Short mmCIF file of C-alpha atoms and ligand atoms in Angstrom, two decimals:
data_model
loop_
_atom_site.label_atom_id
_atom_site.label_comp_id
_atom_site.label_asym_id
_atom_site.label_seq_id
_atom_site.Cartn_x
_atom_site.Cartn_y
_atom_site.Cartn_z
CA UNK A 343 -93.57 -144.00 -64.94
CA UNK A 344 -93.51 -142.05 -61.71
CA UNK A 345 -90.66 -139.81 -60.63
CA UNK A 346 -88.17 -141.16 -58.11
CA UNK A 347 -86.58 -139.00 -55.43
CA UNK A 348 -82.81 -138.56 -55.63
CA UNK A 349 -82.43 -139.75 -52.02
CA UNK A 350 -84.13 -143.02 -52.90
CA UNK A 351 -81.76 -143.59 -55.84
CA UNK A 352 -78.86 -143.18 -53.42
CA UNK A 353 -80.53 -145.70 -51.13
CA UNK A 354 -79.47 -148.44 -53.55
CA UNK A 355 -82.78 -150.20 -54.18
CA UNK A 356 -82.88 -148.94 -57.79
CA UNK A 357 -79.52 -150.33 -58.90
CA UNK A 358 -79.80 -151.71 -62.45
CA UNK A 359 -83.29 -150.22 -62.82
CA UNK A 360 -84.52 -147.37 -64.99
CA UNK A 361 -85.80 -144.32 -63.10
CA UNK A 362 -87.23 -140.91 -63.95
CA UNK A 363 -85.87 -137.94 -62.00
CA UNK A 364 -86.77 -134.27 -62.01
CA UNK A 365 -84.96 -131.28 -60.62
CA UNK A 366 -82.39 -128.56 -61.12
CA UNK A 367 -78.89 -128.67 -62.55
CA UNK A 368 -76.51 -128.38 -59.62
CA UNK A 369 -73.28 -128.71 -61.62
CA UNK A 370 -72.61 -129.32 -65.30
CA UNK A 371 -69.51 -130.15 -67.34
CA UNK A 372 -70.09 -130.59 -71.08
CA UNK A 373 -67.61 -132.35 -73.37
CA UNK A 374 -68.03 -133.14 -77.06
CA UNK A 375 -69.37 -136.66 -76.50
CA UNK A 376 -70.47 -136.58 -72.90
CA UNK A 377 -72.17 -134.24 -70.44
CA UNK A 378 -71.72 -134.73 -66.70
CA UNK A 379 -74.63 -133.32 -64.78
CA UNK A 380 -75.22 -133.27 -61.03
CA UNK A 381 -78.96 -133.17 -60.55
CA UNK A 382 -80.57 -131.72 -57.44
CA UNK A 383 -84.03 -132.19 -56.02
CA UNK A 384 -85.18 -131.32 -52.54
CA UNK A 385 -83.95 -134.67 -51.23
CA UNK A 386 -80.32 -134.61 -52.42
CA UNK A 387 -77.91 -134.57 -55.36
CA UNK A 388 -76.96 -137.35 -57.74
CA UNK A 389 -74.49 -137.64 -60.60
CA UNK A 390 -75.91 -138.30 -64.05
CA UNK A 391 -74.07 -138.76 -67.31
CA UNK A 392 -75.47 -138.03 -70.76
CA UNK A 393 -73.61 -139.86 -73.51
CA UNK A 394 -74.06 -138.50 -77.01
CA UNK A 395 -74.52 -142.01 -78.37
CA UNK A 396 -77.22 -142.84 -75.81
CA UNK A 397 -79.72 -140.01 -76.42
CA UNK A 398 -81.51 -138.35 -79.31
CA UNK A 399 -79.14 -135.98 -81.17
CA UNK A 400 -81.28 -132.84 -80.76
CA UNK A 401 -81.71 -133.54 -77.08
CA UNK A 402 -77.95 -133.90 -76.62
CA UNK A 403 -77.51 -130.52 -78.33
CA UNK A 404 -80.21 -128.96 -76.17
CA UNK A 405 -78.66 -130.38 -73.01
CA UNK A 406 -75.18 -129.14 -73.87
CA UNK A 407 -76.50 -125.55 -73.75
CA UNK A 408 -77.84 -125.84 -70.21
CA UNK A 409 -76.47 -123.64 -67.45
CA UNK A 410 -76.67 -124.44 -63.74
CA UNK A 411 -80.14 -124.19 -62.16
CA UNK A 412 -81.86 -125.19 -65.43
CA UNK A 413 -84.90 -127.37 -64.79
CA UNK A 414 -84.98 -130.87 -66.31
CA UNK A 415 -86.49 -134.31 -66.26
CA UNK A 416 -84.27 -137.29 -67.07
CA UNK A 417 -84.78 -140.97 -67.54
CA UNK A 418 -81.90 -143.39 -67.12
CA UNK A 419 -80.43 -146.49 -65.60
CA UNK A 420 -78.96 -146.50 -62.10
CA UNK A 421 -75.43 -147.90 -61.87
CA UNK A 422 -73.28 -148.36 -58.78
CA UNK A 423 -70.15 -146.25 -59.15
CA UNK A 424 -67.79 -145.78 -56.24
CA UNK A 425 -66.35 -142.56 -57.79
CA UNK A 426 -69.75 -140.83 -57.83
CA UNK A 427 -71.04 -138.79 -54.88
CA UNK A 428 -73.39 -141.06 -52.99
CA UNK A 429 -72.04 -144.14 -54.80
CA UNK A 430 -74.51 -144.20 -57.73
CA UNK A 431 -74.64 -142.70 -61.19
CA UNK A 432 -77.60 -142.41 -63.54
CA UNK A 433 -76.83 -143.17 -67.20
CA UNK A 434 -79.27 -140.99 -69.07
CA UNK A 435 -81.39 -142.32 -71.94
CA UNK A 436 -83.73 -139.36 -72.26
CA UNK A 437 -83.63 -135.75 -71.10
CA UNK A 438 -86.08 -132.85 -71.35
CA UNK A 439 -85.10 -129.31 -70.53
CA UNK A 440 -88.16 -127.65 -68.98
CA UNK A 441 -86.52 -124.29 -68.31
CA UNK A 442 -83.18 -122.84 -69.39
CA UNK A 443 -81.66 -120.93 -66.49
CA UNK A 444 -79.91 -117.62 -67.09
CA UNK A 445 -76.35 -117.19 -65.85
CA UNK A 446 -76.68 -117.97 -62.10
CA UNK A 447 -75.09 -115.16 -60.09
CA UNK A 448 -73.93 -117.37 -57.24
CA UNK A 449 -70.57 -118.93 -57.97
CA UNK A 450 -67.70 -119.96 -55.70
CA UNK A 451 -65.93 -117.54 -53.34
CA UNK A 452 -68.71 -115.01 -52.86
CA UNK A 453 -68.72 -112.63 -49.91
CA UNK A 454 -71.21 -113.05 -47.07
CA UNK A 455 -72.73 -109.71 -48.06
CA UNK A 456 -73.30 -110.88 -51.63
CA UNK A 457 -74.88 -114.13 -50.47
CA UNK A 458 -77.18 -112.24 -48.12
CA UNK A 459 -78.23 -109.88 -50.93
CA UNK A 460 -79.04 -112.96 -52.99
CA UNK A 461 -80.72 -114.88 -50.21
CA UNK A 462 -83.63 -115.79 -52.49
CA UNK A 463 -81.17 -117.80 -54.62
CA UNK A 464 -78.62 -118.79 -51.97
CA UNK A 465 -81.27 -120.81 -50.14
CA UNK A 466 -80.97 -123.43 -52.89
CA UNK A 467 -77.48 -124.27 -51.63
CA UNK A 468 -76.96 -127.63 -49.95
CA UNK A 469 -76.03 -125.89 -46.73
CA UNK A 470 -79.08 -123.66 -46.51
CA UNK A 471 -81.55 -126.25 -47.63
CA UNK A 472 -80.24 -128.68 -45.02
CA UNK A 473 -80.46 -126.03 -42.32
CA UNK A 474 -84.05 -125.20 -43.30
CA UNK A 475 -85.03 -128.85 -43.09
CA UNK A 476 -83.63 -129.08 -39.58
CA UNK A 477 -85.56 -125.90 -38.78
CA UNK A 478 -88.75 -127.60 -39.97
CA UNK A 479 -88.08 -130.54 -37.65
CA UNK A 480 -87.53 -128.22 -34.68
CA UNK A 481 -90.93 -126.58 -35.30
CA UNK A 482 -92.61 -129.95 -35.82
CA UNK A 483 -91.04 -131.56 -32.73
CA UNK A 484 -91.88 -128.60 -30.48
CA UNK A 485 -95.53 -128.81 -31.49
CA UNK A 486 -95.55 -132.62 -31.21
CA UNK A 487 -94.15 -132.59 -27.67
CA UNK A 488 -96.57 -129.95 -26.44
CA UNK A 489 -99.60 -131.64 -28.06
CA UNK A 490 -98.60 -134.98 -26.52
CA UNK A 491 -98.48 -133.22 -23.15
CA UNK A 492 -101.99 -131.83 -23.57
CA UNK A 493 -101.23 -128.26 -24.63
CA UNK A 494 -103.40 -126.26 -27.01
CA UNK A 495 -101.79 -124.16 -29.72
CA UNK A 496 -103.27 -120.71 -29.91
CA UNK A 497 -102.61 -117.27 -31.43
CA UNK A 498 -102.04 -113.80 -30.02
CA UNK A 499 -102.01 -110.34 -31.61
CA UNK A 500 -98.81 -108.97 -33.10
CA UNK A 501 -100.12 -105.39 -32.73
CA UNK A 502 -100.07 -104.46 -29.04
CA UNK A 503 -100.68 -101.36 -26.98
CA UNK A 504 -98.63 -102.29 -23.89
CA UNK A 505 -95.01 -103.26 -23.48
CA UNK A 506 -94.15 -106.88 -22.68
CA UNK A 507 -90.78 -106.52 -21.04
CA UNK A 508 -89.73 -103.28 -19.43
CA UNK A 509 -86.47 -102.02 -20.85
CA UNK A 510 -86.93 -103.75 -24.17
CA UNK A 511 -87.10 -101.42 -27.11
CA UNK A 512 -90.21 -101.78 -29.19
CA UNK A 513 -91.02 -101.09 -32.81
CA UNK A 514 -93.61 -98.35 -33.01
CA UNK A 515 -96.42 -98.60 -35.49
CA UNK A 516 -98.66 -95.76 -36.61
CA UNK A 517 -102.07 -97.33 -36.03
CA UNK A 518 -104.53 -94.90 -37.61
CA UNK A 519 -102.80 -92.04 -35.86
CA UNK A 520 -102.34 -93.84 -32.56
CA UNK A 521 -98.92 -95.06 -31.39
CA UNK A 522 -98.85 -98.82 -30.86
CA UNK A 523 -96.15 -101.51 -31.06
CA UNK A 524 -95.15 -104.76 -32.68
CA UNK A 525 -95.20 -107.36 -29.94
CA UNK A 526 -91.98 -108.31 -28.19
CA UNK A 527 -93.57 -111.25 -26.39
CA UNK A 528 -96.97 -112.92 -26.64
CA UNK A 529 -96.90 -113.84 -22.96
CA UNK A 530 -99.40 -111.25 -21.78
CA UNK A 531 -102.00 -112.36 -24.28
CA UNK A 532 -101.22 -116.02 -23.64
CA UNK A 533 -101.72 -115.97 -19.88
CA UNK A 534 -105.44 -115.04 -20.02
CA UNK A 535 -105.97 -118.01 -22.33
CA UNK A 536 -104.81 -120.54 -19.76
CA UNK A 537 -107.91 -119.72 -17.70
CA UNK A 538 -109.82 -121.24 -20.61
CA UNK A 539 -107.45 -124.03 -21.71
CA UNK A 540 -105.00 -124.53 -18.79
CA UNK A 541 -102.07 -125.51 -21.04
CA UNK A 542 -101.38 -123.24 -24.00
CA UNK A 543 -98.61 -122.30 -26.39
CA UNK A 544 -97.92 -120.05 -29.36
CA UNK A 545 -95.24 -120.23 -32.01
CA UNK A 546 -94.98 -116.78 -33.59
CA UNK A 547 -92.55 -113.98 -34.33
CA UNK A 548 -91.54 -111.42 -31.73
CA UNK A 549 -90.01 -108.08 -32.63
CA UNK A 550 -87.04 -106.44 -30.92
CA UNK A 551 -86.25 -102.80 -31.53
CA UNK A 552 -82.88 -102.84 -29.77
CA UNK A 553 -79.89 -102.03 -31.96
CA UNK A 554 -77.89 -105.12 -31.05
CA UNK A 555 -75.57 -106.07 -33.86
CA UNK A 556 -74.45 -109.40 -32.50
CA UNK A 557 -74.39 -112.97 -33.73
CA UNK A 558 -77.32 -113.72 -31.41
CA UNK A 559 -79.79 -110.96 -32.26
CA UNK A 560 -82.50 -110.70 -34.87
CA UNK A 561 -85.03 -107.87 -34.95
CA UNK A 562 -87.71 -110.43 -35.85
CA UNK A 563 -87.25 -113.80 -34.19
CA UNK A 564 -89.42 -116.88 -33.74
CA UNK A 565 -90.67 -117.24 -30.23
CA UNK A 566 -92.17 -120.40 -28.76
CA UNK A 567 -94.10 -119.33 -25.69
CA UNK A 568 -95.71 -121.71 -23.22
CA UNK A 569 -98.04 -121.07 -20.27
CA UNK A 570 -99.25 -123.73 -17.87
CA UNK A 571 -101.76 -123.64 -15.02
CA UNK A 572 -101.18 -125.55 -11.77
CA UNK A 573 -97.46 -125.27 -12.44
CA UNK A 574 -94.83 -123.84 -10.08
CA UNK A 575 -91.12 -123.05 -10.62
CA UNK A 576 -90.06 -126.74 -10.34
CA UNK A 577 -92.71 -127.84 -12.81
CA UNK A 578 -91.69 -125.02 -15.16
CA UNK A 579 -88.02 -126.03 -15.26
CA UNK A 580 -89.00 -129.64 -15.84
CA UNK A 581 -91.21 -128.60 -18.75
CA UNK A 582 -88.37 -126.63 -20.34
CA UNK A 583 -85.77 -129.41 -20.06
CA UNK A 584 -88.18 -132.02 -21.37
CA UNK A 585 -89.15 -129.85 -24.34
CA UNK A 586 -85.56 -129.05 -25.35
CA UNK A 587 -84.46 -132.69 -24.93
CA UNK A 588 -87.41 -133.92 -26.99
CA UNK A 589 -86.57 -131.52 -29.82
CA UNK A 590 -82.89 -132.57 -29.83
CA UNK A 591 -83.83 -136.25 -29.93
CA UNK A 592 -86.35 -135.72 -32.75
CA UNK A 593 -83.81 -133.86 -34.85
CA UNK A 594 -81.36 -136.77 -34.52
CA UNK A 595 -84.09 -139.30 -35.33
CA UNK A 596 -85.59 -137.49 -38.29
CA UNK A 597 -82.78 -135.36 -39.75
CA UNK A 598 -79.70 -137.59 -39.51
CA UNK A 599 -78.99 -137.15 -43.23
CA UNK A 600 -79.03 -133.36 -42.97
CA UNK A 601 -76.95 -133.37 -39.77
CA UNK A 602 -74.33 -135.52 -41.51
CA UNK A 603 -74.24 -133.22 -44.54
CA UNK A 604 -73.85 -130.24 -42.22
CA UNK A 605 -71.03 -131.98 -40.35
CA UNK A 606 -72.91 -131.93 -37.04
CA UNK A 607 -72.15 -134.77 -34.66
CA UNK A 608 -75.49 -136.18 -33.43
CA UNK A 609 -73.86 -137.21 -30.14
CA UNK A 610 -73.86 -133.52 -29.19
CA UNK A 611 -77.64 -133.51 -29.35
CA UNK A 612 -78.12 -136.91 -27.73
CA UNK A 613 -76.25 -135.65 -24.65
CA UNK A 614 -79.13 -133.26 -24.03
CA UNK A 615 -81.23 -135.14 -21.48
CA UNK A 616 -83.12 -134.13 -18.36
CA UNK A 617 -82.36 -133.10 -15.70
CA UNK A 618 -80.33 -130.06 -16.72
CA UNK A 619 -77.85 -128.69 -14.21
CA UNK A 620 -79.01 -125.70 -12.16
CA UNK A 621 -77.14 -122.82 -10.61
CA UNK A 622 -78.57 -119.94 -8.61
CA UNK A 623 -77.95 -116.43 -9.86
CA UNK A 624 -76.00 -115.80 -6.61
CA UNK A 625 -73.66 -118.69 -7.36
CA UNK A 626 -73.30 -117.67 -11.02
CA UNK A 627 -72.08 -114.23 -9.95
CA UNK A 628 -69.52 -115.86 -7.65
CA UNK A 629 -68.28 -118.13 -10.44
CA UNK A 630 -67.89 -115.16 -12.78
CA UNK A 631 -66.09 -113.11 -10.13
CA UNK A 632 -63.73 -116.03 -9.40
CA UNK A 633 -62.98 -116.20 -13.12
CA UNK A 634 -61.88 -112.56 -12.97
CA UNK A 635 -64.96 -110.86 -14.42
CA UNK A 636 -65.87 -107.47 -12.93
CA UNK A 637 -69.51 -108.15 -12.14
CA UNK A 638 -71.58 -107.25 -9.08
CA UNK A 639 -74.68 -108.82 -7.59
CA UNK A 640 -77.65 -107.10 -9.25
CA UNK A 641 -76.09 -106.90 -12.71
CA UNK A 642 -77.47 -108.91 -15.59
CA UNK A 643 -75.69 -111.97 -16.95
CA UNK A 644 -74.56 -110.92 -20.39
CA UNK A 645 -72.32 -112.34 -23.11
CA UNK A 646 -69.03 -112.39 -21.19
CA UNK A 647 -70.60 -113.95 -18.11
CA UNK A 648 -72.52 -116.45 -20.25
CA UNK A 649 -69.25 -117.49 -21.87
CA UNK A 650 -67.59 -118.08 -18.52
CA UNK A 651 -70.54 -120.10 -17.22
CA UNK A 652 -70.95 -122.31 -20.29
CA UNK A 653 -67.61 -122.49 -22.11
CA UNK A 654 -66.71 -125.90 -20.65
CA UNK A 655 -70.19 -127.36 -20.79
CA UNK A 656 -71.65 -129.79 -23.31
CA UNK A 657 -75.18 -129.45 -22.02
CA UNK A 658 -77.65 -126.76 -20.97
CA UNK A 659 -77.50 -124.82 -17.72
CA UNK A 660 -80.35 -123.21 -15.79
CA UNK A 661 -79.62 -120.01 -13.89
CA UNK A 662 -82.42 -119.45 -11.39
CA UNK A 663 -83.64 -116.79 -8.95
CA UNK A 664 -82.50 -113.50 -10.49
CA UNK A 665 -82.69 -110.18 -8.60
CA UNK A 666 -85.95 -108.31 -9.01
CA UNK A 667 -84.28 -105.19 -10.37
CA UNK A 668 -83.14 -106.92 -13.56
CA UNK A 669 -86.26 -108.96 -14.28
CA UNK A 670 -89.90 -108.27 -15.06
CA UNK A 671 -92.74 -107.19 -12.81
CA UNK A 672 -94.95 -110.18 -13.63
CA UNK A 673 -92.62 -112.74 -12.04
CA UNK A 674 -93.44 -114.60 -8.83
CA UNK A 675 -92.00 -113.29 -5.60
CA UNK A 676 -89.49 -115.74 -4.07
CA UNK A 677 -90.12 -115.92 -0.30
CA UNK A 678 -86.93 -117.96 0.32
CA UNK A 679 -84.81 -115.12 -1.08
CA UNK A 680 -87.06 -112.03 -1.11
CA UNK A 681 -84.78 -109.89 -3.29
CA UNK A 682 -85.31 -112.39 -6.12
CA UNK A 683 -88.03 -113.83 -8.33
CA UNK A 684 -88.83 -117.49 -9.03
CA UNK A 685 -87.49 -117.33 -12.54
CA UNK A 686 -84.90 -118.91 -14.79
CA UNK A 687 -82.82 -118.36 -17.89
CA UNK A 688 -81.62 -121.42 -19.79
CA UNK A 689 -78.12 -121.06 -21.23
CA UNK A 690 -76.87 -123.10 -24.18
CA UNK A 691 -73.46 -124.80 -24.07
CA UNK A 692 -70.25 -123.11 -25.25
CA UNK A 693 -71.39 -119.50 -25.21
CA UNK A 694 -74.35 -119.83 -27.58
CA UNK A 695 -76.28 -117.73 -25.12
CA UNK A 696 -79.68 -117.55 -23.51
CA UNK A 697 -82.16 -119.85 -25.23
CA UNK A 698 -85.07 -119.51 -22.80
CA UNK A 699 -86.36 -116.93 -20.37
CA UNK A 700 -89.05 -118.17 -17.99
CA UNK A 701 -90.69 -117.75 -14.61
CA UNK A 702 -93.45 -118.73 -12.31
CA UNK A 703 -95.95 -115.89 -12.77
CA UNK A 704 -97.09 -113.65 -9.93
CA UNK A 705 -100.68 -114.71 -9.23
CA UNK A 706 -101.47 -112.07 -6.60
CA UNK A 707 -102.86 -108.90 -8.17
CA UNK A 708 -101.61 -106.72 -5.29
CA UNK A 709 -98.03 -107.86 -5.72
CA UNK A 710 -98.06 -107.05 -9.43
CA UNK A 711 -99.37 -103.57 -8.63
CA UNK A 712 -96.65 -103.19 -5.99
CA UNK A 713 -93.98 -104.30 -8.51
CA UNK A 714 -95.25 -101.81 -11.08
CA UNK A 715 -95.18 -98.97 -8.52
CA UNK A 716 -91.63 -99.95 -7.55
CA UNK A 717 -90.40 -99.54 -11.13
CA UNK A 718 -92.42 -96.36 -11.64
CA UNK A 719 -94.92 -97.82 -14.09
CA UNK A 720 -98.65 -97.23 -14.15
CA UNK A 721 -100.77 -100.26 -13.17
CA UNK A 722 -103.74 -98.78 -15.03
CA UNK A 723 -101.99 -99.59 -18.33
CA UNK A 724 -102.00 -103.26 -17.36
CA UNK A 725 -105.53 -103.31 -15.96
CA UNK A 726 -106.67 -106.18 -18.15
CA UNK A 727 -103.56 -108.22 -17.37
CA UNK A 728 -103.99 -107.71 -13.62
CA UNK A 729 -107.71 -108.41 -13.94
CA UNK A 730 -107.15 -112.09 -14.73
CA UNK A 731 -105.77 -112.45 -11.19
CA UNK A 732 -109.09 -111.30 -9.71
CA UNK A 733 -111.23 -114.23 -10.79
CA UNK A 734 -109.94 -117.61 -9.67
CA UNK A 735 -106.27 -116.72 -9.82
CA UNK A 736 -104.31 -119.91 -10.38
CA UNK A 737 -100.68 -120.79 -9.77
CA UNK A 738 -99.03 -120.82 -13.19
CA UNK A 739 -95.72 -120.60 -15.00
CA UNK A 740 -94.39 -120.10 -18.46
CA UNK A 741 -91.41 -119.42 -20.65
CA UNK A 742 -90.28 -118.25 -24.08
CA UNK A 743 -87.84 -120.18 -26.28
CA UNK A 744 -85.75 -118.30 -28.83
CA UNK A 745 -86.21 -120.88 -31.57
CA UNK A 746 -83.60 -119.36 -33.89
CA UNK A 747 -81.02 -119.34 -31.12
CA UNK A 748 -81.76 -122.97 -30.35
CA UNK A 749 -81.15 -123.93 -33.99
CA UNK A 750 -77.99 -121.79 -34.14
CA UNK A 751 -76.52 -123.75 -31.22
CA UNK A 752 -77.80 -127.06 -32.56
CA UNK A 753 -76.03 -126.64 -35.90
CA UNK A 754 -73.06 -124.65 -34.55
CA UNK A 755 -73.84 -121.82 -36.98
CA UNK A 756 -71.68 -118.73 -37.05
CA UNK A 757 -74.55 -116.26 -37.00
CA UNK A 758 -78.22 -116.52 -36.00
CA UNK A 759 -79.31 -115.27 -39.45
CA UNK A 760 -77.87 -118.47 -40.95
CA UNK A 761 -80.88 -120.47 -39.75
CA UNK A 762 -83.60 -118.13 -41.05
CA UNK A 763 -84.86 -118.08 -44.66
CA UNK A 764 -85.14 -114.30 -44.82
CA UNK A 765 -83.45 -112.87 -41.72
CA UNK A 766 -84.27 -109.45 -40.31
CA UNK A 767 -81.43 -107.73 -38.50
CA UNK A 768 -80.59 -104.13 -37.61
CA UNK A 769 -78.90 -103.72 -40.97
CA UNK A 770 -81.01 -105.92 -43.24
CA UNK A 771 -84.62 -106.11 -44.44
CA UNK A 772 -83.80 -107.16 -48.03
CA UNK A 773 -84.70 -109.44 -49.76
O1 4AD B 806 -85.90 -113.45 -22.30
P1 4AD B 806 -86.99 -112.90 -23.17
O2 4AD B 806 -86.95 -111.46 -23.49
O3 4AD B 806 -88.33 -113.32 -22.47
C1 4AD B 806 -89.57 -112.90 -22.80
O4 4AD B 806 -89.84 -112.17 -23.72
C2 4AD B 806 -90.62 -113.59 -21.97
N1 4AD B 806 -91.82 -112.74 -21.93
C3 4AD B 806 -90.89 -114.93 -22.59
C4 4AD B 806 -91.93 -115.70 -21.84
O5 4AD B 806 -91.74 -115.96 -20.67
N2 4AD B 806 -93.02 -116.07 -22.49
O6 4AD B 806 -87.00 -113.71 -24.56
C5 4AD B 806 -87.13 -115.10 -24.56
C6 4AD B 806 -86.09 -115.72 -25.47
C7 4AD B 806 -84.64 -115.42 -25.07
O7 4AD B 806 -84.19 -116.30 -24.09
C8 4AD B 806 -83.92 -115.60 -26.39
O8 4AD B 806 -83.62 -116.96 -26.62
C9 4AD B 806 -84.94 -115.16 -27.41
O9 4AD B 806 -86.20 -115.19 -26.77
N3 4AD B 806 -84.64 -113.80 -27.88
C10 4AD B 806 -84.09 -113.52 -29.09
N4 4AD B 806 -83.71 -114.30 -30.11
C11 4AD B 806 -83.19 -113.71 -31.20
N5 4AD B 806 -83.04 -112.37 -31.35
C12 4AD B 806 -83.41 -111.54 -30.35
N6 4AD B 806 -83.27 -110.22 -30.49
C13 4AD B 806 -83.97 -112.11 -29.15
N7 4AD B 806 -84.45 -111.60 -28.00
C14 4AD B 806 -84.85 -112.64 -27.26
MG1 MG B 807 -84.26 -112.94 -21.30
#
């Protein structure tokens, strides 16, 4: 007989039938004549009951010694039972203990610090396993959308010799005696590839050396970066809103069970549909000033300003056309408002912060050189990057999605680390 998944038992089609299940002991309560066991596999949890009279005597004895997280196979009959979680109970006829667990350190009422130290075990919790399954769907949906739209997935180096974003702090690596960095964005190695493939993306980690101890910052985060030829600012914003909407819809379609277990209302995600509202940076500064924030034109939009702009919103907001002094040298000059670039940041609802940073890219080599001179940087360091604009320079745009931030908003998590299997923050690289 084959093994049945717990989720399928709860689906009801096995009522009155005998099934074989395999998994871990989620909860156990042993009495003299009966053992109540909640069994967990990757698909869910189900109540099982082992009656002394119904199984072999030695097996009953063996089962009564089990601690949580022991590994078992059971065979039994599925009965509808309204008192059981999920509405079904399995009445066990046979049980085999494959591995006796030691005393599991994770019990109720543990501190966040303790759970993070025991991440390798905590990830078995219902909460974390549901979050990780939503994470999988976000990765899958992002790739599916981009493939459907004709993009090629590619790779870029994580070891780099130039900075990606000025101002960002980088992790230095001793590379055989030479100082290099862990990449903070793959953009600069992605752009040359669009001259070969026109539409490209990469899903990879980026590394941030800044000491930000906030709910929104990881030192290693997953970055979905997209570059597209023949694409201007308008086209770029459209691409971003379509991608985010597609991911939200896919998560509702394919992870409704997990969303329900996590207490997330799918209507929140279904509200995310193109077009997203847009606001110029100029207007955003006005709105923040009117709300009483001390902010001047030319300053970046940080946490407090983001909160003001998004606290009453249920959907995403684009802020476009930022001043040149707070954005990067590779962005396209905006002739309609020459102090600004043709760029955008996409803000998540209710203060979850910046999910995307994007721009049309400057395709004139001379302008990039001019931008670098203006900020006191040496164009020679970027020779290869500028070089791609010398041979059939094409209008193009791109953006980078902070995938972990997107998931944090999606599931209304308290901290960005809650959506990562093994998070890396300023204060944690263990386990
Ligand atoms: O705005 P950023 O710094 O943009 C870039 O690096 C561009 N070169 C991307 C591109 O155009 N290809 O980062 C992009 C996004 C942010 O909007 C944010 O969501 C996320 O990456 N991000 C972080 N996520 C978690 N922890 C951090 N420390 C992050 N820093 C950026
Ligand atoms: Mg940014």
